Short mmCIF file of C-alpha atoms in Angstrom, two decimals:
data_model
loop_
_atom_site.label_atom_id
_atom_site.label_comp_id
_atom_site.label_asym_id
_atom_site.label_seq_id
_atom_site.Cartn_x
_atom_site.Cartn_y
_atom_site.Cartn_z
CA MET H 21 -19.91 163.74 86.52
CA ASP H 22 -21.24 162.86 83.06
CA LEU H 23 -22.83 159.56 82.03
CA ILE H 24 -19.72 158.21 80.29
CA GLU H 25 -17.61 158.68 83.43
CA LYS H 26 -20.30 157.17 85.66
CA VAL H 27 -20.48 154.05 83.49
CA GLN H 28 -16.68 153.82 83.32
CA ASN H 29 -16.43 153.96 87.11
CA ALA H 30 -19.23 151.40 87.48
CA VAL H 31 -17.34 148.93 85.29
CA VAL H 32 -14.18 149.37 87.37
CA ASN H 33 -16.08 149.13 90.65
CA ALA H 34 -17.95 146.01 89.54
CA GLY H 35 -14.70 144.34 88.54
CA SER H 36 -12.68 145.30 91.61
CA SER H 37 -14.99 145.78 94.61
CA TYR H 38 -17.22 143.79 96.93
CA SER H 39 -20.32 145.02 98.73
CA GLU H 40 -20.51 145.06 102.54
CA ASP H 41 -23.04 142.21 102.69
CA ARG H 42 -20.68 140.02 100.65
CA LEU H 43 -17.63 140.77 102.80
CA SER H 44 -19.67 140.13 105.95
CA ALA H 45 -20.82 136.79 104.52
CA TYR H 46 -17.23 135.76 103.85
CA GLU H 47 -16.10 136.79 107.32
CA ASN H 48 -19.00 134.85 108.90
CA ALA H 49 -18.10 131.82 106.78
CA LEU H 50 -14.50 132.06 107.99
CA LYS H 51 -15.65 132.06 111.61
CA LEU H 52 -17.83 129.01 110.95
CA GLU H 53 -15.05 127.02 109.30
CA LYS H 54 -12.58 127.96 112.07
CA GLY H 55 -15.07 126.71 114.65
CA LEU H 56 -15.35 123.41 112.79
CA ASN H 57 -11.55 123.12 112.44
CA ASN H 58 -11.82 122.84 108.66
CA GLU H 59 -8.22 123.88 107.95
CA ASN H 60 -8.43 123.75 104.16
CA ALA H 61 -11.61 125.82 104.11
CA VAL H 62 -10.10 128.36 106.53
CA TRP H 63 -6.99 128.73 104.38
CA ALA H 64 -9.05 129.21 101.19
CA LEU H 65 -11.40 131.78 102.73
CA GLU H 66 -8.52 133.77 104.21
CA GLN H 67 -6.91 133.98 100.78
CA MET H 68 -10.18 135.10 99.19
CA ILE H 69 -10.80 137.84 101.76
CA GLU H 70 -7.25 139.13 101.31
CA ASN H 71 -7.73 139.11 97.53
CA PHE H 72 -10.95 141.14 97.83
CA LYS H 73 -9.30 143.74 100.08
CA VAL H 74 -6.27 144.20 97.83
CA ALA H 75 -8.40 144.43 94.67
CA SER H 76 -10.71 147.01 96.26
CA GLU H 77 -7.90 149.18 97.64
CA LYS H 78 -5.82 149.16 94.46
CA LYS H 79 -8.73 149.03 91.98
CA LEU H 80 -7.47 145.81 90.43
CA PRO H 81 -9.57 143.03 88.88
CA LEU H 82 -10.98 140.51 91.36
CA CYS H 83 -10.31 137.73 88.86
CA ASP H 84 -8.26 137.19 85.70
CA ASP H 85 -11.53 136.40 83.88
CA THR H 86 -12.87 139.96 83.98
CA GLY H 87 -16.16 138.96 82.40
CA ILE H 88 -18.62 140.13 79.76
CA PRO H 89 -20.50 143.37 80.58
CA HIS H 90 -24.26 143.11 81.02
CA VAL H 91 -26.33 146.27 81.48
CA LEU H 92 -29.67 146.57 83.29
CA ILE H 93 -31.54 149.86 82.94
CA GLU H 94 -34.53 150.88 85.10
CA ILE H 95 -36.36 154.03 84.04
CA GLY H 96 -38.53 156.18 86.33
CA HIS H 97 -42.05 157.05 85.15
CA GLU H 98 -41.24 160.74 84.64
CA ARG H 99 -37.74 160.34 83.21
CA GLU H 100 -36.96 160.63 79.52
CA ILE H 101 -34.04 158.89 77.85
CA PRO H 102 -31.63 161.65 76.76
CA LYS H 103 -30.13 161.95 73.29
CA GLY H 104 -27.04 159.79 72.84
CA PHE H 105 -27.86 157.76 75.97
CA PHE H 106 -27.01 154.30 74.63
CA ASN H 107 -23.93 155.48 72.75
CA GLU H 108 -22.55 157.07 75.92
CA ILE H 109 -23.13 153.86 77.88
CA ASN H 110 -21.16 151.91 75.27
CA ILE H 111 -18.33 154.46 75.37
CA GLY H 112 -18.28 154.30 79.18
CA ILE H 113 -18.10 150.50 79.11
CA ALA H 114 -15.21 150.59 76.63
CA GLN H 115 -13.31 153.10 78.76
CA GLY H 116 -14.05 151.12 81.92
CA LEU H 117 -12.72 147.90 80.39
CA ASP H 118 -9.51 149.66 79.36
CA LYS H 119 -9.11 151.19 82.81
CA LEU H 120 -9.89 148.03 84.83
CA PRO H 121 -8.22 146.54 82.72
CA GLY H 122 -10.42 143.87 81.22
CA ARG H 123 -8.81 140.74 79.85
CA PRO H 124 -8.61 140.91 76.03
CA MET H 125 -11.14 138.26 75.03
CA ALA H 126 -12.97 139.65 71.98
CA VAL H 127 -12.77 137.37 68.94
CA LYS H 128 -11.99 138.70 65.45
CA GLY H 129 -13.63 137.82 62.15
CA ASN H 130 -16.96 137.23 60.44
CA ASP H 131 -19.72 135.01 61.83
CA THR H 132 -18.03 131.72 61.01
CA GLU H 133 -14.53 132.94 61.90
CA ARG H 134 -15.71 134.16 65.32
CA ILE H 135 -17.22 130.77 66.10
CA GLU H 136 -14.07 128.97 64.97
CA GLN H 137 -11.79 131.64 66.53
CA SER H 138 -9.64 131.26 63.43
CA GLN H 139 -8.59 134.94 63.19
CA GLY H 140 -7.43 135.28 66.77
CA LEU H 141 -8.28 137.90 69.39
CA TYR H 142 -8.21 141.68 69.62
CA ASN H 143 -5.47 142.99 71.90
CA GLU H 144 -7.62 145.84 73.22
CA SER H 145 -9.82 145.29 76.29
CA HIS H 146 -12.52 147.63 74.95
CA MET H 147 -13.26 145.35 71.98
CA MET H 148 -15.25 143.14 74.37
CA LYS H 149 -18.73 144.45 73.56
CA PRO H 150 -21.56 144.23 76.11
CA ALA H 151 -24.51 141.88 75.77
CA SER H 152 -27.87 143.34 74.71
CA PHE H 153 -29.20 145.76 77.31
CA LEU H 154 -32.14 144.83 79.54
CA ILE H 155 -34.44 147.88 79.82
CA GLU H 156 -37.44 148.08 82.15
CA GLU H 157 -39.79 150.76 83.43
CA LYS H 158 -39.77 151.47 87.15
CA ASP H 159 -41.31 148.60 89.10
CA GLU H 160 -42.42 149.23 92.68
CA SER H 161 -41.87 145.55 93.47
CA THR H 162 -38.49 145.20 91.81
CA TYR H 163 -37.10 141.84 92.92
CA GLY H 164 -39.79 141.76 95.60
CA ARG H 165 -37.77 143.51 98.27
CA ARG H 166 -36.67 146.95 97.15
CA ILE H 167 -38.47 149.93 95.66
CA GLY H 168 -37.52 150.75 92.10
CA VAL H 169 -35.74 153.86 90.90
CA ASP H 170 -37.16 157.34 91.66
CA ASP H 171 -39.67 158.67 89.12
CA ASP H 172 -37.23 161.27 87.77
CA LYS H 173 -34.17 158.99 87.63
CA ILE H 174 -32.63 156.20 85.59
CA ARG H 175 -30.77 153.44 87.44
CA ILE H 176 -28.00 151.73 85.48
CA THR H 177 -26.52 148.47 86.77
CA ILE H 178 -23.38 146.87 85.36
CA LEU H 179 -22.83 143.13 85.78
CA LEU H 180 -19.60 141.40 84.71
CA GLU H 181 -20.31 137.76 83.84
CA GLY H 182 -17.43 135.29 83.89
CA GLY H 183 -17.03 132.28 81.62
CA GLY H 184 -16.87 129.48 84.19
CA PRO H 185 -20.35 130.07 85.64
CA GLU H 186 -21.79 130.63 82.15
CA ILE H 187 -20.45 127.29 80.94
CA ARG H 188 -22.17 125.55 83.85
CA ALA H 189 -25.41 127.57 83.87
CA LYS H 190 -28.63 126.02 82.64
CA THR H 191 -31.99 127.21 81.31
CA TYR H 192 -34.57 124.48 80.90
CA ARG H 193 -38.19 123.53 81.38
CA ILE H 194 -39.34 121.69 84.47
CA PHE H 195 -42.59 119.72 84.55
CA HIS H 196 -43.58 120.76 88.03
CA LYS H 197 -46.92 119.00 88.76
CA ARG H 198 -48.07 122.08 90.71
CA ASP H 199 -45.33 121.41 93.24
CA SER H 200 -42.70 124.04 94.03
CA ASN H 201 -40.54 121.36 95.66
CA ILE H 202 -40.10 119.76 92.24
CA VAL H 203 -39.07 123.07 90.68
CA PHE H 204 -36.47 123.89 93.31
CA GLY H 205 -35.44 120.24 93.67
CA GLU H 206 -34.45 120.00 90.01
CA ALA H 207 -32.71 123.39 90.12
CA LEU H 208 -30.75 122.19 93.15
CA ASP H 209 -29.73 119.03 91.32
CA TRP H 210 -28.33 121.18 88.50
CA LEU H 211 -26.49 123.43 90.94
CA LYS H 212 -25.04 120.57 93.00
CA GLU H 213 -23.62 118.98 89.86
CA SER H 214 -22.21 122.24 88.49
CA LEU H 215 -20.72 123.45 91.79
CA ALA H 216 -18.89 120.15 92.22
CA MET H 217 -17.14 120.88 88.90
CA LEU H 218 -16.85 124.68 89.18
CA GLY H 219 -13.85 124.71 91.51
CA CYS H 220 -14.14 128.37 92.51
CA THR H 221 -16.62 128.07 95.38
CA PRO H 222 -18.19 129.41 97.59
CA SER H 223 -20.95 130.45 95.25
CA ILE H 224 -23.96 132.74 95.36
CA PRO H 225 -26.10 130.91 92.81
CA ALA H 226 -28.88 132.80 91.04
CA ILE H 227 -32.23 131.37 89.90
CA GLY H 228 -34.96 132.90 87.75
CA VAL H 229 -38.36 131.22 87.26
CA GLY H 230 -40.49 132.54 84.41
CA ARG H 231 -42.72 131.69 81.45
CA THR H 232 -40.12 131.77 78.66
CA HIS H 233 -36.39 131.25 78.38
CA PHE H 234 -35.83 134.98 77.86
CA GLU H 235 -37.94 135.89 80.89
CA ALA H 236 -36.30 133.31 83.15
CA ASN H 237 -32.85 134.66 82.28
CA ALA H 238 -33.96 138.28 82.69
CA LEU H 239 -35.32 137.42 86.14
CA MET H 240 -32.06 135.70 87.00
CA LEU H 241 -30.06 138.77 85.95
CA ARG H 242 -32.29 140.99 88.08
CA ALA H 243 -31.75 138.64 91.01
CA MET H 244 -27.99 139.06 90.68
CA ALA H 245 -28.32 142.83 90.30
CA HIS H 246 -30.60 143.36 93.31
CA GLY H 247 -29.85 140.42 95.63
CA ASP H 248 -28.81 141.04 99.23
CA LEU H 249 -27.06 138.46 101.41
CA SER H 250 -28.12 140.34 104.54
CA ASN H 251 -31.79 140.04 103.57
CA GLN H 252 -32.44 136.51 102.34
CA THR H 253 -35.90 135.10 101.66
CA ASP H 254 -36.96 131.70 102.99
CA ILE H 255 -36.49 130.21 99.52
CA GLU H 256 -32.99 131.68 99.22
CA LYS H 257 -32.03 130.34 102.65
CA TYR H 258 -33.35 126.91 101.69
CA ILE H 259 -31.35 126.82 98.42
CA ALA H 260 -28.12 127.82 100.17
CA GLY H 261 -28.69 125.38 103.04
CA GLU H 262 -29.18 122.45 100.71
CA LEU H 263 -26.03 123.33 98.78
CA ASN H 264 -24.00 123.66 101.98
CA ASN H 265 -25.05 120.15 102.95
CA THR H 266 -23.01 118.85 99.99
CA ASN H 267 -19.75 119.66 101.84
CA ILE H 268 -18.12 120.74 98.57
CA GLY H 269 -16.70 123.70 100.49
CA PRO H 270 -14.40 126.57 99.45
CA LEU H 271 -12.44 125.75 96.27
CA GLY H 272 -13.92 122.26 96.45
CA LEU H 273 -11.66 121.46 99.43
CA GLY H 274 -14.51 120.44 101.74
CA GLY H 275 -16.38 122.35 104.40
CA LYS H 276 -19.77 123.84 105.20
CA THR H 277 -19.43 126.89 102.95
CA THR H 278 -20.36 125.85 99.43
CA ALA H 279 -22.83 128.74 99.08
CA LEU H 280 -22.80 132.08 100.92
CA GLY H 281 -26.49 132.50 100.09
CA SER H 282 -28.57 132.53 96.93
CA PHE H 283 -30.51 135.02 94.82
CA VAL H 284 -33.90 133.80 93.59
CA ASN H 285 -36.39 135.78 91.49
CA ILE H 286 -39.81 134.35 90.64
CA GLY H 287 -41.78 136.21 87.99
CA SER H 288 -45.26 135.96 86.52
CA GLN H 289 -46.38 132.43 85.68
CA ARG H 290 -48.77 131.06 83.07
CA ALA H 291 -51.44 128.39 83.45
CA SER H 292 -49.27 125.43 82.53
CA GLY H 293 -47.64 122.28 83.83
CA VAL H 294 -44.24 123.71 82.92
CA ARG H 295 -42.00 126.29 84.55
CA ILE H 296 -38.94 127.66 82.74
CA VAL H 297 -36.00 127.90 85.14
CA ALA H 298 -32.62 129.59 84.66
CA ALA H 299 -29.93 128.69 87.20
CA ARG H 300 -26.38 130.06 87.30
CA PRO H 301 -23.70 128.85 89.76
CA ALA H 302 -21.73 132.05 90.37
CA CYS H 303 -18.04 131.69 91.16
CA LEU H 304 -16.47 133.11 94.32
CA VAL H 305 -16.08 136.67 92.92
CA GLU H 306 -19.62 136.93 91.53
CA PRO H 307 -22.00 138.56 91.08
CA ARG H 308 -19.69 141.44 90.14
CA VAL H 309 -22.13 144.33 90.17
CA SER H 310 -22.23 148.12 90.46
CA SER H 311 -25.20 150.51 90.17
CA PHE H 312 -25.76 154.25 89.99
CA GLU H 313 -28.62 156.68 89.32
CA PHE H 314 -28.56 159.22 86.53
#
């Protein structure tokens, strides 16, 4: 299978499939809400699980908002980037969006016209171009819990980012006074406010803590790409637990399942009284992610 086809399939899989740890988390949440006799939460979770199964079996989009493609590339120490590599990824993304199909959301026009959306939209799914690629050399401590790509391989990860979570995401500085509780406390305040308005809970919120706004967001993207609900850190368990205490519940209908877990990635820090934090309240179908090695 060539690179174009692999990327195409990754786009379709990201937009239509759920990983085993995610399905298990939903099934465990359903058992919890049944035990608590939360009828609204039970109904919502049952509908979600059925939606995931149908989408996976028929290769249909998990959500009408099929998202903006984001690409993470990890390169092994002994692997060279082949000729035409980036062009083939872009072709594969375009073909994957057409096959999914992606919702036509690309805006026509020049810089001002695109902002004002005065020229309308393209009808073709493939006109939705991906965001700038994030490219990194192999890192043995990738996300702190998994070994990076093999030395002779390239790992490509496709993320599909929906509009609702992006609207309610936040990247900002936190004056932390050398206290991690302040950092996570403020991030939790952001997430509690945004999840109450999001509507499409339960969430798997993602947090990146870095030295710059770019780094914090890159760390957050890596958290979404590599996170595992079956292997949560103490910090991730704490974040999810605090959010579940809000009783926002599935679809905002109340219950103990506001968050299925969380994905937190803490990078290098500088000698400073400030930490830059990116926090994104994923909706119930996110992160939509698929990876392969090439």
